[in-house]
GROMACS .gro file of C-alpha atoms in nm:
model
  479
    1MET     CA    1   3.694  -0.349  -2.594
    2PHE     CA    2   3.564  -0.175  -2.283
    3ASP     CA    3   3.225  -0.008  -2.351
    4LEU     CA    4   3.195   0.280  -2.112
    5ALA     CA    5   2.849   0.379  -2.223
    6LYS     CA    6   2.701   0.032  -2.153
    7PHE     CA    7   2.892   0.014  -1.818
    8THR     CA    8   2.752   0.345  -1.715
    9SER     CA    9   2.400   0.246  -1.798
   10VAL     CA   10   2.413  -0.077  -1.609
   11CYS     CA   11   2.561   0.105  -1.302
   12THR     CA   12   2.263   0.345  -1.321
   13LEU     CA   13   2.032   0.046  -1.339
   14LEU     CA   14   2.191  -0.105  -1.035
   15SER     CA   15   2.144   0.212  -0.846
   16VAL     CA   16   1.768   0.192  -0.918
   17ILE     CA   17   1.767  -0.169  -0.804
   18CYS     CA   18   1.946  -0.081  -0.485
   19ALA     CA   19   1.680   0.170  -0.410
   20HIS     CA   20   1.400  -0.077  -0.458
   21SER     CA   21   1.221  -0.170  -0.146
   22ILE     CA   22   1.060  -0.515  -0.133
   23PRO     CA   23   0.699  -0.480  -0.009
   24SER     CA   24   0.590  -0.632   0.308
   25TYR     CA   25   0.327  -0.856   0.171
   26ASN     CA   26   0.223  -0.994   0.513
   27ASP     CA   27   0.140  -0.643   0.629
   28LEU     CA   28  -0.068  -0.523   0.335
   29ALA     CA   29  -0.412  -0.380   0.441
   30HIS     CA   30  -0.639  -0.568   0.197
   31PRO     CA   31  -1.009  -0.609   0.251
   32ASP     CA   32  -1.106  -0.927   0.429
   33TYR     CA   33  -1.258  -1.163   0.173
   34THR     CA   34  -1.285  -1.455   0.414
   35ASN     CA   35  -1.654  -1.449   0.407
   36ASP     CA   36  -1.698  -1.403   0.032
   37GLY     CA   37  -1.713  -1.668  -0.244
   38VAL     CA   38  -1.820  -1.710  -0.609
   39ILE     CA   39  -2.123  -1.894  -0.747
   40ARG     CA   40  -2.191  -1.973  -1.109
   41CYS     CA   41  -2.541  -1.960  -1.247
   42PHE     CA   42  -2.620  -2.117  -1.591
   43TYR     CA   43  -2.860  -1.975  -1.842
   44ASP     CA   44  -3.132  -2.214  -1.946
   45GLY     CA   45  -3.147  -2.211  -2.326
   46THR     CA   46  -3.141  -1.870  -2.488
   47LYS     CA   47  -3.010  -1.587  -2.266
   48ASP     CA   48  -3.299  -1.349  -2.207
   49VAL     CA   49  -3.220  -1.196  -1.875
   50SER     CA   50  -2.979  -0.916  -1.798
   51THR     CA   51  -2.709  -0.902  -1.531
   52LYS     CA   52  -2.906  -0.625  -1.346
   53SER     CA   53  -3.221  -0.831  -1.329
   54ILE     CA   54  -3.018  -1.129  -1.170
   55MET     CA   55  -2.857  -0.899  -0.915
   56LYS     CA   56  -3.201  -0.761  -0.823
   57LYS     CA   57  -3.347  -1.107  -0.771
   58LEU     CA   58  -3.046  -1.210  -0.559
   59SER     CA   59  -3.091  -0.912  -0.338
   60HIS     CA   60  -3.447  -1.008  -0.279
   61CYS     CA   61  -3.345  -1.340  -0.146
   62GLY     CA   62  -3.083  -1.204   0.089
   63GLY     CA   63  -2.782  -1.279  -0.145
   64ASN     CA   64  -2.659  -0.928  -0.211
   65VAL     CA   65  -2.404  -0.921  -0.497
   66ALA     CA   66  -2.052  -0.790  -0.415
   67ASP     CA   67  -1.932  -0.817  -0.779
   68ILE     CA   68  -1.988  -0.982  -1.113
   69TRP     CA   69  -1.671  -1.176  -1.204
   70ALA     CA   70  -1.771  -1.301  -1.548
   71VAL     CA   71  -2.073  -1.303  -1.783
   72ASN     CA   72  -2.111  -1.458  -2.115
   73ASP     CA   73  -2.392  -1.647  -2.311
   74LYS     CA   74  -2.360  -1.960  -2.098
   75TYR     CA   75  -2.324  -1.843  -1.738
   76ILE     CA   76  -2.269  -1.565  -1.495
   77ASP     CA   77  -2.016  -1.573  -1.200
   78ILE     CA   78  -2.126  -1.386  -0.890
   79GLN     CA   79  -1.915  -1.290  -0.599
   80MET     CA   80  -2.135  -1.285  -0.280
   81SER     CA   81  -2.136  -1.374   0.089
   82ASN     CA   82  -2.043  -1.742   0.131
   83LYS     CA   83  -2.280  -1.750   0.433
   84LYS     CA   84  -2.555  -1.781   0.181
   85PHE     CA   85  -2.408  -2.093   0.021
   86ASP     CA   86  -2.616  -2.334   0.233
   87ARG     CA   87  -2.916  -2.186   0.044
   88ILE     CA   88  -2.775  -2.246  -0.307
   89ASP     CA   89  -3.090  -2.450  -0.394
   90ASP     CA   90  -3.307  -2.154  -0.287
   91ILE     CA   91  -3.103  -1.915  -0.491
   92SER     CA   92  -3.134  -2.136  -0.797
   93ARG     CA   93  -3.509  -2.149  -0.762
   94LYS     CA   94  -3.536  -1.767  -0.718
   95LEU     CA   95  -3.327  -1.704  -1.031
   96ASN     CA   96  -3.475  -1.994  -1.218
   97MET     CA   97  -3.120  -2.081  -1.298
   98LYS     CA   98  -2.907  -2.382  -1.212
   99CYS     CA   99  -2.633  -2.239  -0.966
  100GLN     CA  100  -2.328  -2.408  -0.822
  101ILE     CA  101  -2.048  -2.300  -0.587
  102MET     CA  102  -1.721  -2.225  -0.765
  103ILE     CA  103  -1.516  -2.061  -0.497
  104GLU     CA  104  -1.586  -2.128  -0.123
  105ASN     CA  105  -1.342  -1.869   0.018
  106ILE     CA  106  -1.189  -1.586  -0.186
  107ASP     CA  107  -0.927  -1.504   0.080
  108SER     CA  108  -0.765  -1.841   0.071
  109LEU     CA  109  -0.714  -1.807  -0.309
  110ILE     CA  110  -0.563  -1.458  -0.271
  111GLN     CA  111  -0.288  -1.606  -0.056
  112GLU     CA  112  -0.192  -1.842  -0.350
  113THR     CA  113  -0.128  -1.545  -0.580
  114LEU     CA  114   0.105  -1.351  -0.336
  115PRO     CA  115   0.487  -1.396  -0.376
  116SER     CA  116   0.641  -1.706  -0.223
  117HIS     CA  117   0.936  -1.512  -0.087
  118SER     CA  118   0.955  -1.335   0.241
  119ARG     CA  119   1.012  -0.967   0.282
  120ASP     CA  120   1.375  -1.022   0.359
  121LYS     CA  121   1.461  -1.263   0.089
  122ASP     CA  122   1.382  -1.235  -0.278
  123ILE     CA  123   1.607  -1.430  -0.499
  124PHE     CA  124   1.514  -1.233  -0.807
  125MET     CA  125   1.624  -0.909  -0.641
  126GLU     CA  126   1.928  -1.066  -0.502
  127MET     CA  127   2.032  -1.186  -0.850
  128LEU     CA  128   1.978  -0.847  -0.996
  129MET     CA  129   2.214  -0.701  -0.729
  130ASP     CA  130   2.480  -0.956  -0.857
  131TYR     CA  131   2.435  -0.858  -1.219
  132PRO     CA  132   2.790  -0.876  -1.353
  133THR     CA  133   2.962  -0.541  -1.434
  134GLU     CA  134   3.308  -0.693  -1.472
  135ARG     CA  135   3.478  -1.032  -1.552
  136ASP     CA  136   3.598  -1.245  -1.272
  137ASP     CA  137   3.950  -1.238  -1.414
  138GLY     CA  138   3.952  -0.851  -1.396
  139ASP     CA  139   3.990  -0.815  -1.775
  140ASP     CA  140   3.802  -0.509  -1.879
  141ASP     CA  141   3.813  -0.614  -2.245
  142ASP     CA  142   3.484  -0.804  -2.239
  143ILE     CA  143   3.298  -0.734  -1.921
  144PHE     CA  144   2.966  -0.815  -2.097
  145ASN     CA  145   3.074  -1.163  -2.209
  146VAL     CA  146   2.784  -1.307  -2.413
  147GLU     CA  147   2.778  -1.643  -2.240
  148THR     CA  148   2.801  -1.502  -1.900
  149ASN     CA  149   2.503  -1.262  -1.970
  150ARG     CA  150   2.304  -1.551  -2.118
  151ASN     CA  151   2.361  -1.760  -1.801
  152VAL     CA  152   2.263  -1.473  -1.578
  153ARG     CA  153   1.961  -1.398  -1.805
  154SER     CA  154   1.846  -1.762  -1.784
  155LYS     CA  155   1.864  -1.768  -1.409
  156LEU     CA  156   1.694  -1.426  -1.358
  157THR     CA  157   1.409  -1.508  -1.593
  158GLU     CA  158   1.356  -1.845  -1.417
  159TYR     CA  159   1.310  -1.673  -1.077
  160PHE     CA  160   1.128  -1.360  -1.215
  161PHE     CA  161   0.842  -1.582  -1.354
  162GLN     CA  162   0.810  -1.797  -1.038
  163ASP     CA  163   0.608  -1.509  -0.872
  164TYR     CA  164   0.377  -1.232  -0.974
  165ARG     CA  165   0.566  -0.903  -0.957
  166ASP     CA  166   0.464  -0.570  -0.818
  167LEU     CA  167   0.480  -0.259  -1.043
  168GLU     CA  168   0.825  -0.141  -0.922
  169SER     CA  169   0.971  -0.482  -0.988
  170LEU     CA  170   0.815  -0.487  -1.334
  171GLU     CA  171   0.967  -0.138  -1.410
  172ILE     CA  172   1.310  -0.271  -1.314
  173TRP     CA  173   1.258  -0.577  -1.525
  174PHE     CA  174   1.173  -0.359  -1.837
  175LYS     CA  175   1.500  -0.175  -1.785
  176VAL     CA  176   1.693  -0.495  -1.752
  177MET     CA  177   1.542  -0.625  -2.075
  178THR     CA  178   1.661  -0.311  -2.262
  179GLN     CA  179   2.012  -0.393  -2.128
  180TRP     CA  180   1.988  -0.755  -2.272
  181PHE     CA  181   1.840  -0.649  -2.611
  182PRO     CA  182   1.958  -0.289  -2.659
  183GLU     CA  183   1.960  -0.287  -3.042
  184ILE     CA  184   1.603  -0.402  -3.093
  185LEU     CA  185   1.411  -0.313  -2.768
  186THR     CA  186   1.310   0.045  -2.663
  187LEU     CA  187   1.142   0.137  -2.341
  188LYS     CA  188   0.925   0.444  -2.363
  189SER     CA  189   0.699   0.631  -2.117
  190ILE     CA  190   0.410   0.764  -2.316
  191GLY     CA  191   0.298   0.987  -2.024
  192LYS     CA  192   0.221   1.000  -1.654
  193THR     CA  193  -0.098   0.863  -1.485
  194GLY     CA  194  -0.302   1.033  -1.219
  195ALA     CA  195  -0.088   0.885  -0.953
  196GLY     CA  196   0.230   0.980  -1.122
  197HIS     CA  197   0.334   0.638  -1.264
  198ASP     CA  198   0.491   0.607  -1.609
  199LEU     CA  199   0.261   0.446  -1.870
  200ASN     CA  200   0.528   0.224  -2.028
  201VAL     CA  201   0.541   0.075  -2.370
  202LEU     CA  202   0.823  -0.151  -2.499
  203GLU     CA  203   0.884  -0.132  -2.878
  204ILE     CA  204   1.056  -0.415  -3.062
  205ASN     CA  205   1.196  -0.331  -3.413
  206VAL     CA  206   1.485  -0.499  -3.596
  207ASN     CA  207   1.454  -0.243  -3.874
  208ASN     CA  208   1.427  -0.488  -4.166
  209ARG     CA  209   1.305  -0.252  -4.432
  210GLU     CA  210   1.333  -0.517  -4.702
  211ARG     CA  211   1.110  -0.760  -4.523
  212ASN     CA  212   0.880  -0.514  -4.344
  213PRO     CA  213   0.880  -0.196  -4.561
  214ARG     CA  214   0.549  -0.073  -4.425
  215GLY     CA  215   0.636  -0.133  -4.063
  216LYS     CA  216   0.351  -0.377  -3.992
  217THR     CA  217   0.306  -0.363  -3.617
  218ILE     CA  218   0.136  -0.603  -3.372
  219VAL     CA  219   0.036  -0.459  -3.036
  220VAL     CA  220   0.007  -0.662  -2.720
  221THR     CA  221  -0.156  -0.535  -2.402
  222GLY     CA  222  -0.215  -0.653  -2.051
  223GLY     CA  223  -0.344  -0.537  -1.713
  224VAL     CA  224  -0.633  -0.326  -1.845
  225HIS     CA  225  -0.822  -0.464  -1.549
  226SER     CA  226  -0.586  -0.443  -1.264
  227ARG     CA  227  -0.683  -0.751  -1.069
  228GLU     CA  228  -0.602  -0.970  -1.376
  229TRP     CA  229  -0.246  -1.032  -1.273
  230ILE     CA  230  -0.204  -1.336  -1.517
  231SER     CA  231  -0.255  -1.095  -1.805
  232VAL     CA  232   0.041  -0.880  -1.705
  233SER     CA  233   0.276  -1.174  -1.650
  234THR     CA  234   0.168  -1.338  -1.977
  235ALA     CA  235   0.247  -1.020  -2.170
  236CYS     CA  236   0.587  -0.998  -2.000
  237PHE     CA  237   0.654  -1.369  -2.064
  238ALA     CA  238   0.559  -1.366  -2.432
  239MET     CA  239   0.770  -1.056  -2.487
  240PHE     CA  240   1.073  -1.214  -2.344
  241GLN     CA  241   1.025  -1.534  -2.537
  242ILE     CA  242   1.002  -1.341  -2.873
  243LEU     CA  243   1.331  -1.146  -2.792
  244ASN     CA  244   1.518  -1.439  -2.646
  245ASN     CA  245   1.430  -1.687  -2.928
  246TYR     CA  246   1.527  -1.429  -3.181
  247GLU     CA  247   1.873  -1.371  -3.039
  248MET     CA  248   1.923  -1.744  -2.975
  249GLY     CA  249   1.835  -1.813  -3.344
  250VAL     CA  250   1.537  -2.038  -3.258
  251ASN     CA  251   1.382  -2.176  -3.582
  252GLY     CA  252   1.121  -1.941  -3.723
  253GLU     CA  253   1.154  -1.652  -3.472
  254ASP     CA  254   1.382  -1.444  -3.691
  255ASN     CA  255   1.110  -1.470  -3.965
  256ILE     CA  256   0.854  -1.316  -3.717
  257LEU     CA  257   1.066  -1.026  -3.598
  258ASN     CA  258   1.193  -0.946  -3.955
  259SER     CA  259   0.822  -0.937  -4.077
  260PHE     CA  260   0.653  -0.750  -3.790
  261ASN     CA  261   0.735  -0.484  -3.531
  262PHE     CA  262   0.585  -0.531  -3.188
  263ILE     CA  263   0.456  -0.293  -2.920
  264PHE     CA  264   0.405  -0.437  -2.567
  265ALA     CA  265   0.224  -0.258  -2.290
  266PRO     CA  266   0.200  -0.519  -2.019
  267THR     CA  267   0.061  -0.269  -1.751
  268LEU     CA  268  -0.195  -0.050  -1.939
  269ASN     CA  269  -0.349   0.039  -1.588
  270PRO     CA  270  -0.039   0.092  -1.363
  271ASP     CA  271  -0.222   0.280  -1.093
  272GLY     CA  272  -0.486   0.011  -1.059
  273TYR     CA  273  -0.229  -0.267  -1.067
  274GLU     CA  274  -0.018  -0.112  -0.796
  275TYR     CA  275  -0.327  -0.065  -0.584
  276THR     CA  276  -0.402  -0.438  -0.614
  277TRP     CA  277  -0.082  -0.503  -0.431
  278ARG     CA  278  -0.107  -0.238  -0.164
  279GLY     CA  279  -0.478  -0.183  -0.121
  280ASP     CA  280  -0.731  -0.432  -0.268
  281ARG     CA  281  -0.630  -0.746  -0.453
  282LEU     CA  282  -0.962  -0.750  -0.640
  283TRP     CA  283  -0.961  -0.390  -0.759
  284ARG     CA  284  -1.062  -0.365  -1.126
  285LYS     CA  285  -1.064   0.008  -1.242
  286ASN     CA  286  -0.794   0.269  -1.252
  287ARG     CA  287  -0.752   0.509  -0.950
  288GLN     CA  288  -0.853   0.832  -1.097
  289GLU     CA  289  -1.093   1.079  -0.914
  290THR     CA  290  -1.437   1.080  -1.054
  291GLY     CA  291  -1.590   1.388  -0.898
  292ASN     CA  292  -1.766   1.170  -0.641
  293ASP     CA  293  -1.572   1.189  -0.310
  294ASP     CA  294  -1.677   0.829  -0.216
  295CYS     CA  295  -1.593   0.665  -0.551
  296VAL     CA  296  -1.260   0.629  -0.727
  297GLY     CA  297  -1.174   0.502  -1.071
  298TYR     CA  298  -1.302   0.423  -1.423
  299ASP     CA  299  -1.324   0.097  -1.607
  300LEU     CA  300  -1.054   0.153  -1.876
  301ASP     CA  301  -1.219  -0.098  -2.109
  302ARG     CA  302  -1.526   0.122  -2.142
  303THR     CA  303  -1.358   0.451  -2.189
  304PHE     CA  304  -1.235   0.439  -2.542
  305GLY     CA  305  -1.407   0.663  -2.804
  306TYR     CA  306  -1.529   0.415  -3.056
  307HIS     CA  307  -1.905   0.366  -3.014
  308TRP     CA  308  -1.873   0.507  -2.661
  309GLN     CA  309  -2.193   0.545  -2.455
  310PRO     CA  310  -2.228   0.644  -2.097
  311THR     CA  311  -2.345   0.358  -1.875
  312ASP     CA  312  -2.612   0.397  -1.602
  313GLU     CA  313  -2.367   0.257  -1.348
  314PHE     CA  314  -2.303   0.452  -1.022
  315PRO     CA  315  -1.943   0.581  -0.996
  316CYS     CA  316  -1.858   0.318  -0.739
  317SER     CA  317  -1.945   0.050  -0.978
  318GLY     CA  318  -1.658  -0.151  -1.126
  319ASN     CA  319  -1.800  -0.082  -1.482
  320TYR     CA  320  -1.831   0.292  -1.441
  321ASN     CA  321  -1.700   0.469  -1.758
  322GLY     CA  322  -1.761   0.837  -1.683
  323GLU     CA  323  -1.961   1.113  -1.864
  324GLU     CA  324  -1.753   1.139  -2.186
  325PRO     CA  325  -1.516   0.913  -2.392
  326PHE     CA  326  -1.150   0.907  -2.301
  327VAL     CA  327  -1.214   1.035  -1.947
  328ALA     CA  328  -0.951   0.804  -1.813
  329ILE     CA  329  -0.597   0.950  -1.836
  330GLU     CA  330  -0.462   0.612  -1.948
  331SER     CA  331  -0.706   0.588  -2.256
  332GLN     CA  332  -0.620   0.949  -2.337
  333LEU     CA  333  -0.241   0.870  -2.342
  334TRP     CA  334  -0.300   0.555  -2.539
  335ASP     CA  335  -0.511   0.729  -2.794
  336GLU     CA  336  -0.242   1.003  -2.836
  337TYR     CA  337   0.027   0.735  -2.870
  338ILE     CA  338  -0.160   0.539  -3.136
  339GLN     CA  339  -0.244   0.849  -3.330
  340ASP     CA  340   0.108   0.983  -3.323
  341ASN     CA  341   0.255   0.655  -3.437
  342PHE     CA  342   0.016   0.537  -3.695
  343LYS     CA  343  -0.209   0.804  -3.827
  344GLY     CA  344  -0.084   0.919  -4.168
  345HIS     CA  345   0.249   0.741  -4.118
  346HIS     CA  346   0.315   0.537  -4.436
  347ASP     CA  347   0.610   0.357  -4.278
  348HIS     CA  348   0.410   0.243  -3.973
  349ARG     CA  349   0.109   0.034  -4.017
  350LEU     CA  350  -0.112  -0.091  -3.725
  351PHE     CA  351  -0.177  -0.456  -3.820
  352GLY     CA  352  -0.268  -0.676  -3.536
  353PHE     CA  353  -0.379  -0.648  -3.172
  354ILE     CA  354  -0.387  -0.886  -2.876
  355ASP     CA  355  -0.533  -0.781  -2.547
  356PHE     CA  356  -0.475  -1.031  -2.265
  357HIS     CA  357  -0.734  -1.053  -1.996
  358SER     CA  358  -0.864  -1.320  -1.759
  359TYR     CA  359  -1.055  -1.541  -1.703
  360SER     CA  360  -1.272  -1.795  -1.909
  361GLN     CA  361  -1.038  -1.936  -2.177
  362GLU     CA  362  -1.202  -1.747  -2.450
  363ILE     CA  363  -1.090  -1.586  -2.784
  364LEU     CA  364  -1.303  -1.273  -2.835
  365TYR     CA  365  -1.339  -1.093  -3.171
  366PRO     CA  366  -1.497  -0.751  -3.252
  367PHE     CA  367  -1.746  -0.601  -3.194
  368SER     CA  368  -1.817  -0.546  -2.833
  369TYR     CA  369  -2.062  -0.263  -2.876
  370SER     CA  370  -2.316  -0.471  -3.072
  371CYS     CA  371  -2.404  -0.824  -3.139
  372ASP     CA  372  -2.593  -0.718  -3.460
  373ASP     CA  373  -2.300  -0.536  -3.629
  374LEU     CA  374  -2.016  -0.748  -3.760
  375PRO     CA  375  -1.675  -0.656  -3.899
  376ASN     CA  376  -1.643  -0.648  -4.288
  377ASP     CA  377  -1.370  -0.928  -4.265
  378ILE     CA  378  -1.558  -1.149  -4.010
  379GLU     CA  379  -1.483  -1.467  -4.209
  380ASN     CA  380  -1.106  -1.399  -4.180
  381LEU     CA  381  -1.128  -1.307  -3.821
  382LEU     CA  382  -1.322  -1.623  -3.739
  383GLU     CA  383  -1.082  -1.845  -3.940
  384LEU     CA  384  -0.781  -1.713  -3.750
  385ALA     CA  385  -0.962  -1.734  -3.419
  386TYR     CA  386  -1.051  -2.105  -3.464
  387ASP     CA  387  -0.694  -2.159  -3.578
  388LEU     CA  388  -0.570  -2.016  -3.255
  389SER     CA  389  -0.801  -2.226  -3.052
  390LYS     CA  390  -0.680  -2.534  -3.230
  391SER     CA  391  -0.320  -2.434  -3.182
  392ILE     CA  392  -0.362  -2.399  -2.811
  393ARG     CA  393  -0.545  -2.727  -2.774
  394ASN     CA  394  -0.280  -2.913  -2.964
  395TYR     CA  395  -0.007  -2.746  -2.752
  396SER     CA  396  -0.148  -2.758  -2.396
  397GLY     CA  397  -0.479  -2.950  -2.429
  398LYS     CA  398  -0.675  -2.655  -2.302
  399GLN     CA  399  -0.995  -2.552  -2.477
  400TYR     CA  400  -1.035  -2.180  -2.566
  401ASP     CA  401  -1.389  -2.102  -2.701
  402VAL     CA  402  -1.433  -1.855  -2.990
  403VAL     CA  403  -1.692  -1.593  -2.878
  404GLN     CA  404  -1.805  -1.254  -3.021
  405SER     CA  405  -1.697  -1.005  -2.756
  406CYS     CA  406  -2.042  -0.849  -2.719
  407LYS     CA  407  -2.176  -1.162  -2.560
  408ASP     CA  408  -1.896  -1.147  -2.305
  409ARG     CA  409  -2.007  -0.796  -2.207
  410ASP     CA  410  -2.381  -0.857  -2.170
  411ALA     CA  411  -2.429  -0.626  -2.480
  412ASP     CA  412  -2.674  -0.865  -2.633
  413ILE     CA  413  -2.915  -0.766  -2.350
  414ASN     CA  414  -2.772  -0.433  -2.249
  415PRO     CA  415  -2.609  -0.266  -2.547
  416VAL     CA  416  -2.458   0.015  -2.339
  417GLY     CA  417  -2.251  -0.235  -2.156
  418GLY     CA  418  -2.041  -0.320  -2.465
  419SER     CA  419  -1.941   0.032  -2.555
  420GLY     CA  420  -1.605   0.204  -2.548
  421SER     CA  421  -1.393  -0.114  -2.546
  422LEU     CA  422  -1.014  -0.116  -2.638
  423LEU     CA  423  -1.076  -0.410  -2.874
  424ASP     CA  424  -1.323  -0.215  -3.097
  425TYR     CA  425  -1.111   0.096  -3.074
  426MET     CA  426  -0.790  -0.089  -3.195
  427TYR     CA  427  -0.993  -0.260  -3.476
  428ASP     CA  428  -1.120   0.077  -3.586
  429LYS     CA  429  -0.767   0.225  -3.585
  430GLY     CA  430  -0.657  -0.040  -3.843
  431ALA     CA  431  -0.560  -0.341  -3.637
  432HIS     CA  432  -0.800  -0.567  -3.842
  433TRP     CA  433  -0.647  -0.873  -3.676
  434SER     CA  434  -0.769  -0.789  -3.328
  435TYR     CA  435  -0.853  -1.026  -3.048
  436GLN     CA  436  -0.911  -1.014  -2.669
  437ILE     CA  437  -0.774  -1.331  -2.515
  438LYS     CA  438  -0.928  -1.437  -2.185
  439LEU     CA  439  -0.662  -1.662  -2.031
  440ARG     CA  440  -0.701  -1.957  -1.781
  441ASP     CA  441  -0.884  -2.071  -1.604
  442THR     CA  442  -1.248  -2.164  -1.636
  443GLY     CA  443  -1.351  -2.046  -1.295
  444ASN     CA  444  -1.214  -2.257  -1.024
  445HIS     CA  445  -0.969  -1.975  -0.939
  446GLY     CA  446  -1.106  -1.695  -1.160
  447PHE     CA  447  -0.893  -1.382  -1.124
  448LEU     CA  448  -0.682  -1.547  -0.845
  449LEU     CA  449  -0.484  -1.791  -1.052
  450PRO     CA  450  -0.207  -1.928  -0.825
  451ARG     CA  451   0.153  -1.837  -0.918
  452GLY     CA  452   0.228  -2.186  -1.037
  453TYR     CA  453   0.025  -2.108  -1.345
  454ILE     CA  454   0.246  -1.810  -1.454
  455GLN     CA  455   0.478  -1.998  -1.680
  456PRO     CA  456   0.231  -2.252  -1.832
  457VAL     CA  457  -0.016  -1.973  -1.918
  458GLY     CA  458   0.274  -1.754  -2.036
  459ARG     CA  459   0.375  -2.025  -2.276
  460GLU     CA  460   0.011  -2.037  -2.404
  461GLY     CA  461   0.024  -1.659  -2.464
  462SER     CA  462   0.347  -1.702  -2.649
  463ARG     CA  463   0.188  -1.969  -2.860
  464ILE     CA  464  -0.092  -1.750  -2.941
  465ILE     CA  465   0.128  -1.472  -3.070
  466HIS     CA  466   0.347  -1.718  -3.259
  467SER     CA  467   0.040  -1.881  -3.422
  468ILE     CA  468  -0.116  -1.546  -3.521
  469CYS     CA  469   0.223  -1.438  -3.688
  470ASN     CA  470   0.261  -1.767  -3.870
  471PHE     CA  471  -0.107  -1.748  -3.990
  472LEU     CA  472  -0.052  -1.395  -4.133
  473LEU     CA  473   0.283  -1.491  -4.293
  474ASN     CA  474   0.117  -1.795  -4.465
  475PRO     CA  475  -0.245  -1.689  -4.503
  476PRO     CA  476  -0.499  -1.928  -4.657
  477ASP     CA  477  -0.622  -1.870  -5.006
  478TRP     CA  478  -0.926  -1.659  -4.956
  479ASN     CA  479  -1.001  -1.606  -5.321
   0.00000   0.00000   0.00000
């Protein structure tokens, strides 16, 4: 029977697609990173120096730091002028650390992350334009033939995940997904960002009150730091895998969706993400005004209100978190959404949280704000974390280290640096199975993972979610 409502909704979707303009990637005005590279310096034994002291020493030997890419209890990755790389031995002596070159030329890696298609030919967009609205035989009875739609879905998905996608393409993809899975997937905007973008969440709920009477919910986020494109694509890939496997009846997937609701927020920092496409590929923060005319943006992952402290960073710093908690519009909206959906609601229980980031191949557990304080259920958190690491290793052969998140944020030396994290906030709100997952790689590409990694890393992300769910459905005997 002809479904007028569904036909109308797809026609509306197609009008949005027709209005989409493919960005001219070759003409984007990004900063020139040709003369920048990344070095890695290893801590010798116990870490007893702070990031700030390392930066100060580097400046004294003429190697001014452009950015800190990664810091943990093993090493620190530093973006700086590659013109100083012929003095890497001098830098090592100055710092009293063993340093090595990780990335010779950042700009060359940026090119590997940009879409493979030209401005005038994007197969993904062309296929969306051909999305079927009627059968070839003209019979209106079943214009949404299941087999036809599955074939189109398969082809569209294949092309979609061949490239990283800009914000507008992602928003179209979200709408297409709601057409494919209308009974269990809902797209919601939880508010507008400073630049007027929707902060989108996608809710998955099969409404199985018998199997999930308390509405246990697992939340998955990506894109908190805007330059980490692989975190966005992985959240999208994992979401599609869960939905598609459920509909196709893949063994075990029905058990997961009947037992847990899901909330996906693949682009928690849409303004920053959009800016990485049209302004600066390595931008980290949001794009909110700070009160300083020369400095824009807050580090979202330091603006949440659990154990928040102001940093001593200048507003132009990539770690700047403002003068009060929840100063970022995105963290305000997220807090309101979590409070509205879970505080005092007996039929909705916040249960688990996965925050995709890059890079380093690490599984981080709370707390970020302190290395001295530990969660009450630390043994359980560690057992699942090591189970996840083993699961990934068995699946893809990649090693993901289990690390307390404070050590990834320099909080063991500078406690303020670990405050206000989304991970700690979600744990405090009741998601007692909370992890930040730092995806591939281990530093050869850093934030600039080439597009060929999208699907392999996406499958690892799917594996992580699948393993968490199976662990929680079949918990060890902790008594």
